[in-house]
Amino acid sequence: MQQDHFGRRHIGPDATQTEAMLNTLGVSSLDELIAQTVPANIRNSDDLNLDTGLTEQEALAEIKAIASKNQVFTSLIGTGYYDTIVPPVVLRNVLENPGWYTAYTPYQPEISQGRLEALLNYQQMVMDLTGMEIANASLLDEGTAAAEAMAMSKRHLRKNKSTTFFIDADCHPQTIAVVQTRAEHFGWDIVLGNPETDLADLEFFGALLQYPTSTGKVIDIAPIIKQVHDKGALATVAGDLMSMVLMKPAGEMGADIVVGSNQRFGVPMGFGGPHAGFFAFRDEFKRASPGRIIGVSIDSHGKPALRMAMQTREQHIRREKANSNVCTAQALLAIMSQFYAAYHGPEGLKAIASQIHTLTSTLAAGLQNQGFALRHDTWFDTITVEVGDKQSTIMERALGQRINLRKVGDDAIGISLDETSTEGLVTDLLIVFGSEQPVLSDNAVSGIPTELVRSSDFLTHEVFNSYHSETEMMRYMHRLEAKDIALNLSMIPLGSCTMKLNAAAEMIPVTWPEFGDMHPFAPIEQAAGYTELFESLQQQLEACTGYDAVSLQPNAGSQGEYAGLVAIKKYHDSRGDHQRNICLIPSSAHGTNPASAHMVGYKVVVVKCDDNGNVDMADLQDKCDKHSEQLAAIMITYPSTHGVFEENVTDICALVHKHGGQVYVDGANMNALVGLAGPGKFGGDVSHLNLHKTFCIPHGGGGPGMGPIGVGAHLKPFLPAHPVQNVPGTDIANGTISAAPWGSASILPISWMYIRMMGREGMKKATEIAILNANYLARKLSDHYPVLYTGKNGFIAHECIIDIRPLKDASDISEEDIAKRLMDFGFHAPTMSFPVAGTLMIEPTESESKAELDRFIEAMVTIRNEMTKVQNGDWPLDNNPLVNAPHTMDDVLNAEWDRPYSRETAVRPTNWLKSHKYWPTVNRIDNVYGDRNLICSCPTMDSYVDE
């Protein structure tokens, strides 16, 4: 690999380290290791169809040329997407800061207190602005949130036997499309109509209202919500956060669920995302809600501490009966928006919202003075102007001024203003509509009815009233960041999560205005750069997977699973095989698999695994024979969830195909395949790809993610479409998975940059080193911990499972104790008790050097020796460094130390901790207390002070 090749920066071990690790494994080369690890019958015979890799500077220049082809016009299209001003202090210290964007989902709360506090602030912000009792920590986008609200409404109303869901026809079109798609596969009917006139004679289980409506109307929704309730149904309101700063919030009008997007709170449009969808609801729904909820608990010393409430991932417990298949969030974007709210505070938000509304009212008055009629006589930021046969002329005139307006039908134009709008823009618009000498009114009439003006306070908590100077905000953000472990501190060895380097060069284009400032429904000819990027990335992903086509729309792995199964279902239906509704899923599968299968109406049949963790071929044969006529699909993960390359994967695919089924290969473990084997070549029909795993989009503390799907040629006609922005080669009958046509488009440059810089040689080398690092780590740990599964030659794939169960039987130390003790060493824990209870699953990735692997190995060996001391009686079972972990600074500063081990052992058990020490800020958190006393709003600052 040449000296300036990016692969040298991305891949941790150098040539000397690689040779040393190969010697440890007893193999002479990477080629020999791969030959003994990856089955010969699936290995690629040709190189990847990718270009040679570029240097960072070359790739940045190339993508800058692509970005320059985008034309960034002033966007007044609205429909849930608005230009916004990202406070520079948030841009620099959060969005561009690896301390925030490389953190993992806060499943280990003791080392996640900073981002948990930020997410709790986000929940409080949403609760305050919507007037609801509780909110979750975000969903994928507004459309997904609305679809989840529909599903939750049906689950909650067991006595309501209706299968009809009503949607206000004046909801955003992309939201309608996402909800319609979800309803279709649940077997529910959607009725579109006017909620003011069409509910009386309708039986339904839920209704979705838009407030204000998509075309800008502001109405009193309280009487409509009462009518919904009188029908025994639930009311969901898709609301706008900025409007509810000035307008009566939906929660005060009786809403059961309030959904929407945080985008205009300091998150760029990004041609569609990523944006956090908010989801707020009445308290009685809290145990049936989708997604994550951050709650307040206590640690082992009684100190307030935060955690993900009810955090056992229900997909693994309830599987196809789970509330939802969603197992992720948009944490980074939610965090940005709550910092935006904290920076401005309630008074600042009122000033922003008032300016938007005043300018909109001024524009409305000016247009009426010019003789135009408005469709509605109420508004917040959006007006719809009746223009008759002048529509094309006015639209073209606006384009000439580099302004994008919204075409509404054939005779109206929609205009949505935002916080970047000015009086100068209003003047320009009046000229566009034909005025030669516009004069702006000084006393335009408000478009918000008096009875709908907000009177209640919001954002009264001190966190939203303390950090209005940049100095204070910068320090607050840093204090939170310092409480957490992210990749900028140490290796994060989570199995199945692939916490690899998110290189700075990959991240740089994300914040360029050419990518960030584009509305997803801008005329596609203005997005020539994005179009080129999409086509190029699709080709790259096709090359990496062996598939014939790729859809970039799914916004997360869970959505990718869903989109892939929808494509399979549409394929079977197109052939008249409507009876095919059985989905085979191995018992080792990710929990989202059965939940996703349920969402497309499939019945899940579990296939056994053998003692080595592989699919039991005899049981698979029996299940295929039994369900041959009804077999729709099998969902497998490859390499397996147990971290090995199953030798019989081609036999699995062939058997399912023989019985008429399709093969879904979960792409969670693609980091062990790229350049070596392609699921599209060894028998897969569809796979989702976690771009936030294999392809370097950062995890962001629990999101953003991206889950595009690759499909074989026969499934290409069934990829998801979009109702507003045409996705080339798709049919609108296929439905819509995400609110935006290409999902979270603005983060796709990250994966493009990664693949473009690595090139064909680098992508393969990354996979080989990922396998090498995992096998080296497994071999070095195997003298101290049992490795649960290996392949036929004794090697593993890119991750390994160490079995703590026999050690727990001997010492009474659990996998949780080990996970918490690792925090004292400055390490995030491996994946705990998945896919096998009582185990730890470890994935080092190719980005970690041998030195970092050895550091982690030393920590694990030290912990094993501590377990032996407990086992031998040197330390009591209830008072030792493992069960007391993690140790905080408060512990070692306490004048009383009644423990049978030293303070040094507690917090500096290895020498390298003397040069740099991470301090957990709380002790072990009481999960049971937090669930029994569910508090999901911000406590006062005083409650954090140890009296």
mmCIF file of N, CA and C in Angstrom, residues 871-938:
data_model
loop_
_atom_site.group_PDB
_atom_site.id
_atom_site.type_symbol
_atom_site.label_atom_id
_atom_site.label_comp_id
_atom_site.label_asym_id
_atom_site.label_seq_id
_atom_site.Cartn_x
_atom_site.Cartn_y
_atom_site.Cartn_z
ATOM 1 N N GLN A 871 -12.615 -16.000 43.285
ATOM 2 C CA GLN A 871 -12.870 -17.449 43.319
ATOM 3 C C GLN A 871 -12.069 -18.123 44.445
ATOM 4 N N ASN A 872 -10.841 -17.638 44.668
ATOM 5 C CA ASN A 872 -9.985 -18.238 45.699
ATOM 6 C C ASN A 872 -10.267 -17.714 47.102
ATOM 7 N N GLY A 873 -11.171 -16.742 47.207
ATOM 8 C CA GLY A 873 -11.505 -16.219 48.521
ATOM 9 C C GLY A 873 -10.634 -15.078 48.989
ATOM 10 N N ASP A 874 -9.722 -14.591 48.115
ATOM 11 C CA ASP A 874 -8.879 -13.452 48.503
ATOM 12 C C ASP A 874 -9.709 -12.187 48.677
ATOM 13 N N TRP A 875 -10.738 -12.061 47.909
ATOM 14 C CA TRP A 875 -11.676 -10.949 48.038
ATOM 15 C C TRP A 875 -13.080 -11.527 48.228
ATOM 16 N N PRO A 876 -13.899 -10.922 49.072
ATOM 17 C CA PRO A 876 -15.264 -11.448 49.276
ATOM 18 C C PRO A 876 -16.138 -11.244 48.040
ATOM 19 N N LEU A 877 -17.157 -12.073 47.915
ATOM 20 C CA LEU A 877 -18.052 -12.007 46.760
ATOM 21 C C LEU A 877 -18.767 -10.673 46.660
ATOM 22 N N ASP A 878 -19.043 -10.047 47.796
ATOM 23 C CA ASP A 878 -19.845 -8.825 47.780
ATOM 24 C C ASP A 878 -19.013 -7.557 47.924
ATOM 25 N N ASN A 879 -17.684 -7.683 47.902
ATOM 26 C CA ASN A 879 -16.840 -6.502 48.067
ATOM 27 C C ASN A 879 -15.503 -6.737 47.362
ATOM 28 N N ASN A 880 -15.501 -6.475 46.073
ATOM 29 C CA ASN A 880 -14.299 -6.659 45.263
ATOM 30 C C ASN A 880 -14.353 -5.669 44.106
ATOM 31 N N PRO A 881 -13.257 -5.467 43.387
ATOM 32 C CA PRO A 881 -13.245 -4.436 42.339
ATOM 33 C C PRO A 881 -14.244 -4.676 41.222
ATOM 34 N N LEU A 882 -14.670 -5.913 41.034
ATOM 35 C CA LEU A 882 -15.588 -6.225 39.937
ATOM 36 C C LEU A 882 -17.028 -5.872 40.274
ATOM 37 N N VAL A 883 -17.504 -6.303 41.425
ATOM 38 C CA VAL A 883 -18.902 -6.018 41.768
ATOM 39 C C VAL A 883 -19.090 -4.560 42.173
ATOM 40 N N ASN A 884 -18.015 -3.895 42.575
ATOM 41 C CA ASN A 884 -18.114 -2.477 42.932
ATOM 42 C C ASN A 884 -17.907 -1.550 41.736
ATOM 43 N N ALA A 885 -17.501 -2.101 40.619
ATOM 44 C CA ALA A 885 -17.220 -1.278 39.435
ATOM 45 C C ALA A 885 -18.510 -0.736 38.833
ATOM 46 N N PRO A 886 -18.391 0.463 38.184
ATOM 47 C CA PRO A 886 -17.189 1.272 38.024
ATOM 48 C C PRO A 886 -16.929 2.135 39.255
ATOM 49 N N HIS A 887 -15.680 2.550 39.404
ATOM 50 C CA HIS A 887 -15.269 3.394 40.514
ATOM 51 C C HIS A 887 -15.182 4.844 40.055
ATOM 52 N N THR A 888 -15.714 5.724 40.858
ATOM 53 C CA THR A 888 -15.723 7.149 40.518
ATOM 54 C C THR A 888 -14.663 7.903 41.323
ATOM 55 N N MET A 889 -14.462 9.149 40.969
ATOM 56 C CA MET A 889 -13.542 9.989 41.739
ATOM 57 C C MET A 889 -14.049 10.175 43.168
ATOM 58 N N ASP A 890 -15.372 10.229 43.328
ATOM 59 C CA ASP A 890 -15.926 10.349 44.677
ATOM 60 C C ASP A 890 -15.525 9.165 45.542
ATOM 61 N N ASP A 891 -15.448 7.976 44.936
ATOM 62 C CA ASP A 891 -15.070 6.791 45.703
ATOM 63 C C ASP A 891 -13.669 6.941 46.294
ATOM 64 N N VAL A 892 -12.716 7.324 45.449
ATOM 65 C CA VAL A 892 -11.330 7.343 45.917
ATOM 66 C C VAL A 892 -11.016 8.585 46.758
ATOM 67 N N LEU A 893 -11.851 9.617 46.664
ATOM 68 C CA LEU A 893 -11.644 10.803 47.503
ATOM 69 C C LEU A 893 -12.337 10.674 48.858
ATOM 70 N N ASN A 894 -13.138 9.644 49.011
ATOM 71 C CA ASN A 894 -13.820 9.427 50.284
ATOM 72 C C ASN A 894 -12.793 9.122 51.369
ATOM 73 N N ALA A 895 -12.882 9.817 52.483
ATOM 74 C CA ALA A 895 -11.908 9.626 53.563
ATOM 75 C C ALA A 895 -11.934 8.193 54.093
ATOM 76 N N GLU A 896 -13.110 7.580 54.045
ATOM 77 C CA GLU A 896 -13.232 6.207 54.522
ATOM 78 C C GLU A 896 -13.076 5.251 53.336
ATOM 79 N N TRP A 897 -12.215 4.277 53.502
ATOM 80 C CA TRP A 897 -12.010 3.262 52.447
ATOM 81 C C TRP A 897 -12.016 1.903 53.137
ATOM 82 N N ASP A 898 -13.162 1.220 53.052
ATOM 83 C CA ASP A 898 -13.322 -0.036 53.787
ATOM 84 C C ASP A 898 -13.329 -1.239 52.852
ATOM 85 N N ARG A 899 -12.535 -1.138 51.794
ATOM 86 C CA ARG A 899 -12.542 -2.209 50.795
ATOM 87 C C ARG A 899 -11.243 -3.017 50.891
ATOM 88 N N PRO A 900 -11.291 -4.303 50.600
ATOM 89 C CA PRO A 900 -10.104 -5.161 50.749
ATOM 90 C C PRO A 900 -9.105 -5.045 49.602
ATOM 91 N N TYR A 901 -9.226 -4.007 48.819
ATOM 92 C CA TYR A 901 -8.284 -3.725 47.742
ATOM 93 C C TYR A 901 -7.981 -2.232 47.784
ATOM 94 N N SER A 902 -6.858 -1.852 47.212
ATOM 95 C CA SER A 902 -6.404 -0.467 47.332
ATOM 96 C C SER A 902 -7.141 0.459 46.384
ATOM 97 N N ARG A 903 -7.047 1.756 46.668
ATOM 98 C CA ARG A 903 -7.582 2.751 45.742
ATOM 99 C C ARG A 903 -6.897 2.628 44.379
ATOM 100 N N GLU A 904 -5.594 2.337 44.401
ATOM 101 C CA GLU A 904 -4.845 2.183 43.144
ATOM 102 C C GLU A 904 -5.435 1.038 42.319
ATOM 103 N N THR A 905 -5.714 -0.069 42.956
ATOM 104 C CA THR A 905 -6.324 -1.201 42.251
ATOM 105 C C THR A 905 -7.684 -0.818 41.692
ATOM 106 N N ALA A 906 -8.403 -0.007 42.428
ATOM 107 C CA ALA A 906 -9.744 0.378 41.998
ATOM 108 C C ALA A 906 -9.722 1.168 40.701
ATOM 109 N N VAL A 907 -8.828 2.152 40.622
ATOM 110 C CA VAL A 907 -8.938 3.103 39.510
ATOM 111 C C VAL A 907 -7.736 3.112 38.568
ATOM 112 N N ARG A 908 -6.620 2.493 38.984
ATOM 113 C CA ARG A 908 -5.459 2.435 38.092
ATOM 114 C C ARG A 908 -4.859 1.033 38.112
ATOM 115 N N PRO A 909 -5.627 0.041 37.659
ATOM 116 C CA PRO A 909 -5.152 -1.347 37.745
ATOM 117 C C PRO A 909 -4.054 -1.693 36.746
ATOM 118 N N THR A 910 -3.760 -0.815 35.774
ATOM 119 C CA THR A 910 -2.653 -1.046 34.842
ATOM 120 C C THR A 910 -1.802 0.218 34.760
ATOM 121 N N ASN A 911 -0.567 0.058 34.340
ATOM 122 C CA ASN A 911 0.367 1.181 34.328
ATOM 123 C C ASN A 911 -0.040 2.281 33.364
ATOM 124 N N TRP A 912 -0.618 1.896 32.203
ATOM 125 C CA TRP A 912 -0.921 2.937 31.230
ATOM 126 C C TRP A 912 -2.028 3.878 31.677
ATOM 127 N N LEU A 913 -2.747 3.496 32.718
ATOM 128 C CA LEU A 913 -3.767 4.401 33.244
ATOM 129 C C LEU A 913 -3.150 5.574 34.019
ATOM 130 N N LYS A 914 -1.844 5.475 34.301
ATOM 131 C CA LYS A 914 -1.185 6.574 35.006
ATOM 132 C C LYS A 914 -0.934 7.767 34.085
ATOM 133 N N SER A 915 -0.892 7.517 32.778
ATOM 134 C CA SER A 915 -0.664 8.621 31.849
ATOM 135 C C SER A 915 -1.961 9.281 31.402
ATOM 136 N N HIS A 916 -3.048 8.538 31.415
ATOM 137 C CA HIS A 916 -4.348 9.127 31.071
ATOM 138 C C HIS A 916 -5.450 8.294 31.704
ATOM 139 N N LYS A 917 -6.334 8.945 32.411
ATOM 140 C CA LYS A 917 -7.383 8.239 33.143
ATOM 141 C C LYS A 917 -8.756 8.818 32.821
ATOM 142 N N TYR A 918 -9.666 7.956 32.367
ATOM 143 C CA TYR A 918 -11.080 8.353 32.216
ATOM 144 C C TYR A 918 -11.810 8.033 33.514
ATOM 145 N N TRP A 919 -12.627 8.987 33.970
ATOM 146 C CA TRP A 919 -13.365 8.813 35.219
ATOM 147 C C TRP A 919 -14.858 8.678 34.939
ATOM 148 N N PRO A 920 -15.459 7.518 35.190
ATOM 149 C CA PRO A 920 -16.922 7.454 35.180
ATOM 150 C C PRO A 920 -17.480 8.425 36.213
ATOM 151 N N THR A 921 -18.581 9.050 35.897
ATOM 152 C CA THR A 921 -19.118 10.077 36.805
ATOM 153 C C THR A 921 -20.180 9.532 37.758
ATOM 154 N N VAL A 922 -20.642 8.312 37.510
ATOM 155 C CA VAL A 922 -21.615 7.685 38.413
ATOM 156 C C VAL A 922 -21.187 6.244 38.653
ATOM 157 N N ASN A 923 -21.650 5.689 39.754
ATOM 158 C CA ASN A 923 -21.433 4.276 40.035
ATOM 159 C C ASN A 923 -22.471 3.433 39.299
ATOM 160 N N ARG A 924 -22.450 2.156 39.561
ATOM 161 C CA ARG A 924 -23.362 1.273 38.825
ATOM 162 C C ARG A 924 -24.815 1.691 39.043
ATOM 163 N N ILE A 925 -25.547 1.739 37.925
ATOM 164 C CA ILE A 925 -26.905 2.286 37.957
ATOM 165 C C ILE A 925 -27.919 1.191 38.250
ATOM 166 N N ASP A 926 -28.888 1.544 39.055
ATOM 167 C CA ASP A 926 -29.962 0.627 39.444
ATOM 168 C C ASP A 926 -31.038 0.641 38.364
ATOM 169 N N ASN A 927 -31.024 -0.379 37.510
ATOM 170 C CA ASN A 927 -31.983 -0.435 36.401
ATOM 171 C C ASN A 927 -33.410 -0.660 36.887
ATOM 172 N N VAL A 928 -33.559 -1.529 37.880
ATOM 173 C CA VAL A 928 -34.899 -1.859 38.366
ATOM 174 C C VAL A 928 -35.564 -0.627 38.967
ATOM 175 N N TYR A 929 -34.804 0.143 39.756
ATOM 176 C CA TYR A 929 -35.352 1.364 40.344
ATOM 177 C C TYR A 929 -35.847 2.307 39.251
ATOM 178 N N GLY A 930 -35.042 2.451 38.192
ATOM 179 C CA GLY A 930 -35.419 3.366 37.118
ATOM 180 C C GLY A 930 -36.683 2.955 36.391
ATOM 181 N N ASP A 931 -36.897 1.643 36.248
ATOM 182 C CA ASP A 931 -38.104 1.200 35.557
ATOM 183 C C ASP A 931 -39.334 1.270 36.458
ATOM 184 N N ARG A 932 -39.134 1.016 37.734
ATOM 185 C CA ARG A 932 -40.272 1.073 38.654
ATOM 186 C C ARG A 932 -40.679 2.506 38.964
ATOM 187 N N ASN A 933 -39.739 3.424 38.855
ATOM 188 C CA ASN A 933 -40.005 4.844 39.123
ATOM 189 C C ASN A 933 -39.668 5.639 37.874
ATOM 190 N N LEU A 934 -40.465 5.453 36.840
ATOM 191 C CA LEU A 934 -40.131 5.992 35.526
ATOM 192 C C LEU A 934 -40.290 7.511 35.508
ATOM 193 N N ILE A 935 -39.166 8.198 35.412
ATOM 194 C CA ILE A 935 -39.138 9.657 35.303
ATOM 195 C C ILE A 935 -38.360 9.994 34.039
ATOM 196 N N CYS A 936 -39.024 10.643 33.102
ATOM 197 C CA CYS A 936 -38.414 10.888 31.792
ATOM 198 C C CYS A 936 -38.307 12.372 31.471
ATOM 199 N N SER A 937 -38.325 13.196 32.489
ATOM 200 C CA SER A 937 -38.144 14.634 32.305
ATOM 201 C C SER A 937 -36.940 15.084 33.106
ATOM 202 N N CYS A 938 -36.502 16.305 32.857
ATOM 203 C CA CYS A 938 -35.268 16.795 33.476
ATOM 204 C C CYS A 938 -35.460 17.049 34.963
#
